[in-house]
Short mmCIF file of C-alpha atoms and ligand atoms in Angstrom, two decimals:
data_model
loop_
_atom_site.label_atom_id
_atom_site.label_comp_id
_atom_site.label_asym_id
_atom_site.label_seq_id
_atom_site.Cartn_x
_atom_site.Cartn_y
_atom_site.Cartn_z
CA MET A 30 18.07 13.89 -8.92
CA ALA A 31 16.80 16.87 -6.94
CA ASP A 32 19.41 18.60 -4.77
CA ARG A 33 17.15 18.42 -1.83
CA VAL A 34 14.14 16.32 -0.93
CA GLY A 35 11.64 17.14 1.80
CA ASN A 36 12.23 14.38 4.26
CA ILE A 37 15.39 12.57 3.21
CA LEU A 38 14.63 9.59 5.41
CA ASP A 39 11.50 8.64 3.55
CA LEU A 40 11.05 5.17 2.12
CA ASN A 41 8.66 6.50 -0.52
CA GLY A 42 6.45 3.45 -0.59
CA LYS A 43 9.19 0.81 -0.68
CA VAL A 44 8.49 -2.71 0.60
CA ALA A 45 10.95 -4.17 3.12
CA LEU A 46 11.70 -7.72 4.21
CA ILE A 47 13.48 -7.97 7.55
CA SER A 48 14.80 -11.31 8.75
CA GLY A 49 14.74 -12.13 12.45
CA ALA A 50 12.44 -9.17 13.06
CA GLY A 51 10.52 -10.73 15.93
CA GLN A 52 12.54 -8.96 18.62
CA GLY A 53 15.56 -6.76 19.29
CA VAL A 54 17.23 -4.88 16.46
CA GLY A 55 15.09 -6.45 13.72
CA ARG A 56 11.86 -5.50 15.47
CA GLN A 57 12.97 -1.87 15.70
CA ILE A 58 14.00 -1.86 12.04
CA ALA A 59 10.51 -3.12 11.13
CA LEU A 60 8.90 -0.36 13.20
CA HIS A 61 11.20 2.27 11.67
CA MET A 62 10.25 1.08 8.18
CA ALA A 63 6.56 1.42 9.02
CA SER A 64 7.05 4.86 10.58
CA TYR A 65 8.99 6.23 7.62
CA GLY A 66 6.72 5.43 4.72
CA ALA A 67 7.21 1.77 3.79
CA ALA A 68 4.34 0.43 1.70
CA GLY A 69 4.72 -2.96 3.33
CA VAL A 70 6.86 -4.72 5.92
CA ILE A 71 7.52 -8.45 5.76
CA VAL A 72 8.32 -9.50 9.31
CA ASN A 73 10.27 -12.75 9.30
CA ASP A 74 11.12 -14.75 12.40
CA PHE A 75 11.81 -18.36 13.26
CA TYR A 76 9.06 -18.07 15.89
CA ALA A 77 5.59 -17.42 14.43
CA GLU A 78 4.29 -15.68 17.56
CA ARG A 79 7.17 -13.17 17.50
CA ALA A 80 6.64 -12.40 13.81
CA GLU A 81 2.91 -11.96 14.37
CA ALA A 82 3.38 -9.71 17.41
CA VAL A 83 5.69 -7.35 15.49
CA ALA A 84 3.43 -7.41 12.42
CA LYS A 85 0.64 -6.27 14.75
CA GLU A 86 2.83 -3.41 16.03
CA VAL A 87 3.53 -2.37 12.43
CA ARG A 88 -0.21 -2.27 11.73
CA GLU A 89 -0.80 -0.22 14.88
CA LEU A 90 1.60 2.35 13.42
CA GLY A 91 -0.58 2.49 10.31
CA GLY A 92 1.65 0.26 8.19
CA LYS A 93 0.92 -2.90 6.23
CA ALA A 94 2.59 -6.06 7.46
CA LEU A 95 2.98 -9.70 6.57
CA ALA A 96 4.12 -12.03 9.35
CA ALA A 97 6.44 -14.59 7.76
CA GLN A 98 7.48 -17.46 9.99
CA GLY A 99 10.50 -19.34 8.71
CA ASP A 100 14.09 -20.41 9.21
CA VAL A 101 16.32 -18.24 7.03
CA GLY A 102 18.75 -21.16 6.87
CA ASP A 103 16.22 -23.13 4.83
CA PHE A 104 16.78 -22.42 1.11
CA ASP A 105 13.37 -23.66 -0.07
CA GLY A 106 11.53 -22.12 2.89
CA VAL A 107 13.03 -18.70 2.12
CA ALA A 108 11.97 -19.08 -1.53
CA LYS A 109 8.37 -19.60 -0.38
CA MET A 110 8.55 -16.66 2.03
CA VAL A 111 9.82 -14.33 -0.71
CA GLU A 112 7.14 -15.59 -3.08
CA ALA A 113 4.45 -14.88 -0.46
CA GLY A 114 5.87 -11.39 0.12
CA LEU A 115 5.89 -10.60 -3.59
CA LYS A 116 2.32 -11.88 -3.93
CA GLU A 117 1.17 -9.68 -1.05
CA PHE A 118 3.00 -6.45 -1.92
CA GLY A 119 4.15 -6.73 -5.56
CA SER A 120 7.82 -6.01 -4.88
CA ILE A 121 10.55 -6.27 -2.27
CA ASP A 122 12.71 -3.16 -2.49
CA VAL A 123 14.64 -3.44 0.75
CA LEU A 124 16.12 -6.59 2.26
CA VAL A 125 17.55 -6.41 5.75
CA ASN A 126 19.58 -9.51 6.63
CA ASN A 127 19.25 -9.11 10.37
CA ALA A 128 18.70 -12.62 11.80
CA GLY A 129 21.90 -13.62 13.56
CA ASN A 130 23.52 -14.10 16.93
CA MET A 131 23.16 -17.75 17.95
CA GLY A 132 20.11 -18.34 15.77
CA PRO A 133 16.80 -19.30 17.34
CA ASN A 134 18.34 -21.34 20.15
CA PRO A 135 19.88 -19.15 22.85
CA ASP A 136 21.57 -22.16 24.47
CA VAL A 137 24.23 -22.58 21.81
CA THR A 138 27.47 -22.41 23.73
CA ARG A 139 30.70 -20.79 22.67
CA SER A 140 33.74 -22.98 23.10
CA TYR A 141 37.42 -22.71 22.42
CA PHE A 142 37.82 -23.15 18.71
CA VAL A 143 40.37 -25.92 19.23
CA ASP A 144 37.72 -27.89 21.13
CA SER A 145 34.89 -27.22 18.67
CA THR A 146 33.41 -29.51 16.01
CA PRO A 147 31.54 -28.97 12.73
CA GLU A 148 28.34 -29.91 14.59
CA GLY A 149 28.89 -26.98 16.95
CA TRP A 150 29.62 -24.58 14.06
CA LYS A 151 26.37 -25.38 12.28
CA PRO A 152 23.90 -23.18 14.25
CA TRP A 153 26.17 -20.16 13.82
CA LEU A 154 26.71 -20.74 10.11
CA ASN A 155 23.05 -21.58 9.49
CA VAL A 156 21.78 -18.17 10.49
CA ASN A 157 24.75 -15.82 10.06
CA MET A 158 25.97 -17.25 6.76
CA TYR A 159 23.29 -19.35 5.04
CA GLY A 160 20.56 -16.98 6.24
CA VAL A 161 22.25 -14.10 4.39
CA LEU A 162 22.93 -16.21 1.29
CA ASN A 163 19.39 -17.60 1.10
CA CYS A 164 17.52 -14.34 1.61
CA THR A 165 19.74 -12.43 -0.81
CA ARG A 166 19.60 -15.22 -3.37
CA HIS A 167 15.81 -15.27 -3.43
CA VAL A 168 15.15 -11.53 -3.21
CA LEU A 169 17.68 -10.46 -5.86
CA PRO A 170 15.82 -11.73 -8.98
CA SER A 171 12.81 -9.47 -8.41
CA MET A 172 15.09 -6.54 -7.50
CA ILE A 173 17.01 -7.08 -10.75
CA ALA A 174 13.73 -7.22 -12.70
CA ASN A 175 12.53 -4.01 -11.02
CA ARG A 176 15.92 -2.30 -11.44
CA ARG A 177 15.95 -1.15 -7.83
CA GLY A 178 16.82 -2.46 -4.41
CA SER A 179 18.80 -1.92 -1.25
CA ILE A 180 20.27 -4.84 0.68
CA ILE A 181 21.50 -4.21 4.20
CA THR A 182 23.26 -6.90 6.20
CA ILE A 183 23.74 -6.61 9.93
CA ILE A 184 27.17 -7.88 10.85
CA SER A 185 29.13 -7.48 14.06
CA ASP A 186 32.25 -5.73 15.17
CA ALA A 187 33.24 -9.27 16.17
CA GLY A 188 33.75 -9.85 12.44
CA ARG A 189 35.89 -6.72 12.06
CA TYR A 190 38.25 -6.84 14.99
CA GLY A 191 38.06 -10.51 15.98
CA ASP A 192 36.13 -11.08 19.18
CA GLN A 193 37.78 -13.52 21.59
CA ASN A 194 36.29 -17.05 21.55
CA SER A 195 33.95 -16.12 18.69
CA GLU A 196 35.87 -17.51 15.76
CA VAL A 197 32.95 -19.09 13.91
CA TYR A 198 30.65 -16.12 14.48
CA ALA A 199 33.44 -13.74 13.38
CA PHE A 200 34.08 -15.90 10.32
CA ALA A 201 30.42 -15.79 9.28
CA LYS A 202 29.98 -12.06 9.93
CA ALA A 203 33.21 -11.09 8.12
CA GLY A 204 32.16 -13.39 5.27
CA ALA A 205 28.76 -11.72 5.12
CA ALA A 206 30.47 -8.33 4.73
CA GLY A 207 32.64 -9.66 1.89
CA PHE A 208 29.59 -11.22 0.26
CA THR A 209 27.76 -7.91 0.51
CA ARG A 210 30.61 -6.06 -1.24
CA SER A 211 30.55 -8.59 -4.06
CA VAL A 212 26.75 -8.31 -4.39
CA ALA A 213 27.17 -4.52 -4.55
CA ARG A 214 29.78 -4.72 -7.31
CA THR A 215 27.85 -7.25 -9.40
CA ASN A 216 24.42 -5.66 -9.13
CA GLY A 217 25.07 -1.92 -9.12
CA ARG A 218 24.28 -1.86 -12.84
CA PHE A 219 20.76 -3.01 -12.00
CA GLY A 220 20.16 -0.13 -9.57
CA ILE A 221 20.82 -2.32 -6.56
CA ARG A 222 22.94 -1.23 -3.61
CA ALA A 223 24.29 -3.44 -0.82
CA ASN A 224 25.89 -2.37 2.45
CA SER A 225 26.66 -3.85 5.86
CA VAL A 226 26.17 -2.36 9.29
CA ALA A 227 28.64 -3.56 11.93
CA ILE A 228 27.24 -3.22 15.40
CA ALA A 229 28.70 -3.70 18.86
CA ALA A 230 27.02 -4.24 22.26
CA THR A 231 23.35 -3.44 21.74
CA ARG A 232 20.61 -4.04 24.29
CA THR A 233 18.21 -6.72 23.01
CA PRO A 234 16.44 -9.66 24.69
CA THR A 235 19.37 -11.90 23.74
CA THR A 236 22.07 -9.65 25.19
CA ALA A 237 20.23 -7.97 28.08
CA ALA A 238 21.54 -10.39 30.73
CA ALA A 239 25.14 -9.37 29.98
CA PHE A 240 24.32 -5.77 30.92
CA GLU A 241 22.49 -6.50 34.17
CA SER A 242 25.41 -6.47 36.58
CA GLU A 243 26.71 -2.98 37.32
CA GLY A 244 30.29 -4.29 37.50
CA ASN A 245 30.07 -5.93 34.12
CA MET A 246 28.42 -2.86 32.60
CA GLN A 247 31.20 -0.58 33.89
CA LYS A 248 33.78 -2.91 32.37
CA ILE A 249 31.93 -2.86 29.03
CA LEU A 250 31.45 0.91 29.04
CA ARG A 251 35.17 1.57 29.42
CA GLN A 252 35.47 0.39 25.81
CA TYR A 253 32.81 2.79 24.49
CA PRO A 254 33.88 6.44 23.99
CA VAL A 255 30.26 7.63 23.87
CA GLY A 256 29.69 6.19 27.34
CA ARG A 257 26.73 3.94 26.64
CA ILE A 258 25.86 0.73 24.91
CA GLY A 259 23.66 0.74 21.83
CA GLU A 260 19.90 0.58 21.60
CA PRO A 261 18.04 -1.02 18.65
CA THR A 262 17.02 2.48 17.50
CA ASP A 263 20.68 3.42 16.98
CA VAL A 264 20.97 0.61 14.44
CA ALA A 265 17.55 1.17 12.87
CA ASN A 266 18.46 4.82 12.16
CA MET A 267 21.44 3.73 10.04
CA VAL A 268 19.43 1.00 8.31
CA LEU A 269 16.74 3.51 7.45
CA PHE A 270 19.34 5.79 5.85
CA LEU A 271 20.78 2.90 3.81
CA ALA A 272 17.29 1.78 2.75
CA SER A 273 16.21 5.24 1.64
CA ASP A 274 17.15 7.14 -1.51
CA ALA A 275 19.15 9.50 0.71
CA SER A 276 21.96 6.95 0.41
CA SER A 277 21.64 6.45 -3.35
CA TRP A 278 25.39 7.00 -3.87
CA VAL A 279 26.41 4.63 -1.09
CA THR A 280 27.18 0.99 -1.84
CA GLY A 281 29.62 -1.77 -0.98
CA GLN A 282 30.43 -0.27 2.43
CA THR A 283 30.50 -1.51 5.99
CA TYR A 284 29.26 1.06 8.49
CA PRO A 285 30.16 0.69 12.13
CA VAL A 286 27.32 1.71 14.48
CA ASN A 287 29.10 1.01 17.70
CA GLY A 288 29.55 3.99 20.03
CA GLY A 289 33.21 4.14 18.99
CA PHE A 290 34.02 0.60 20.18
CA THR A 291 36.23 0.31 17.11
CA PHE A 292 37.06 2.98 14.57
CA GLY A 293 37.15 2.43 10.82
CA LEU A 294 39.25 4.31 8.30
N1 NAD B 26 22.72 -7.33 20.17
C1 NAD B 26 24.03 -7.18 20.03
O1 NAD B 26 24.76 -6.78 20.96
C2 NAD B 26 24.68 -7.50 18.71
C3 NAD B 26 26.04 -7.23 18.54
C4 NAD B 26 26.64 -7.47 17.31
C5 NAD B 26 25.89 -7.95 16.26
N2 NAD B 26 24.57 -8.24 16.45
C6 NAD B 26 23.81 -8.74 15.30
O2 NAD B 26 22.65 -7.96 15.16
C7 NAD B 26 21.57 -8.74 14.68
C8 NAD B 26 20.37 -8.61 15.58
O3 NAD B 26 20.75 -8.96 16.89
P1 NAD B 26 19.70 -9.01 18.10
O4 NAD B 26 20.52 -8.98 19.35
O5 NAD B 26 18.61 -8.05 17.87
O6 NAD B 26 19.12 -10.49 17.89
P2 NAD B 26 18.16 -11.36 18.81
O7 NAD B 26 18.87 -12.67 19.01
O8 NAD B 26 17.71 -10.62 20.03
O9 NAD B 26 16.90 -11.57 17.88
C9 NAD B 26 17.04 -12.21 16.65
C10 NAD B 26 15.70 -12.71 16.17
O10 NAD B 26 16.00 -13.50 15.03
C11 NAD B 26 15.29 -14.72 15.09
N3 NAD B 26 16.04 -15.76 14.41
C12 NAD B 26 17.14 -16.38 14.85
N4 NAD B 26 17.52 -17.31 13.99
C13 NAD B 26 16.65 -17.28 12.97
C14 NAD B 26 16.51 -18.02 11.78
N5 NAD B 26 17.36 -19.01 11.48
N6 NAD B 26 15.50 -17.72 10.94
C15 NAD B 26 14.62 -16.71 11.24
N7 NAD B 26 14.70 -15.99 12.38
C16 NAD B 26 15.71 -16.28 13.23
C17 NAD B 26 15.13 -15.02 16.56
O11 NAD B 26 14.01 -15.85 16.80
C18 NAD B 26 14.98 -13.62 17.17
O12 NAD B 26 13.63 -13.24 17.30
C19 NAD B 26 22.14 -10.15 14.54
O13 NAD B 26 22.57 -10.36 13.22
C20 NAD B 26 23.32 -10.15 15.47
O14 NAD B 26 24.28 -11.12 15.11
C21 NAD B 26 23.95 -8.02 17.64
#
């Protein structure tokens, strides 16, 4: 490997599939991929119109995009989406497991764990746990065959330090990080790397309301040494690094991108 490459954050024609890329962090990751040399971007979202709108933005940046509507919690649906992506672009070299939060329904309520039921856990587990399992399960075979791939899973600091009243979400996100480490260990011999990115308060359509009140914002900011909350670009920058060959000696790690909300050793 050369000691130095021109632009280290260059995707060199890799194809990326990003789940939940119809808005927020996933959207920005898709746009970053297009801006930094991806040969193709597969824009997944539960909502077709969101996936199509972001695919259009990718094309406006000069990239190639495939809008892929689908629920990442649906094992067979994800298989079809991956198949369509491989047919369109020939390979999937980067998988970003980004779909998360409450899933497609923003009305899912958080309740005290002692009052919760398996029915209430399902929406959280569907996207944050099964979504990661399904996408990774279906993308891995072609990565193994091609002897290259980078899998990046967006988790949450909630899964690292234990957010209050977020037990099921924290369970799924911490599980996703453990899963990612195991994928990294098993598949390194095939040229595949896997890492997680743990993010904290980041301004997206889902979270924006929490940052509207000045009082609430001041309370939140007291916990952030850098003095601001995150923007989707902050996360996309790290994802780009982990997707590119600049991180070719980096695998099995969890990277906090969180303004110092928590520190890792
Ligand atoms: N925004 C934050 O403050 C924050 C903090 C910690 C972790 N995270 C994590 O970062 C990631 C991105 O967060 P965000 O705030 O940008 O998300 P968001 O909720 O704003 O957007 C997520 C997108 O994913 C789509 N989606 C949801 N469920 C899906 C499913 N089952 N199948 C396909 N698409 C689905 C939604 O339609 C939406 O367009 C998530 O994994 C989230 O858990 C976010």
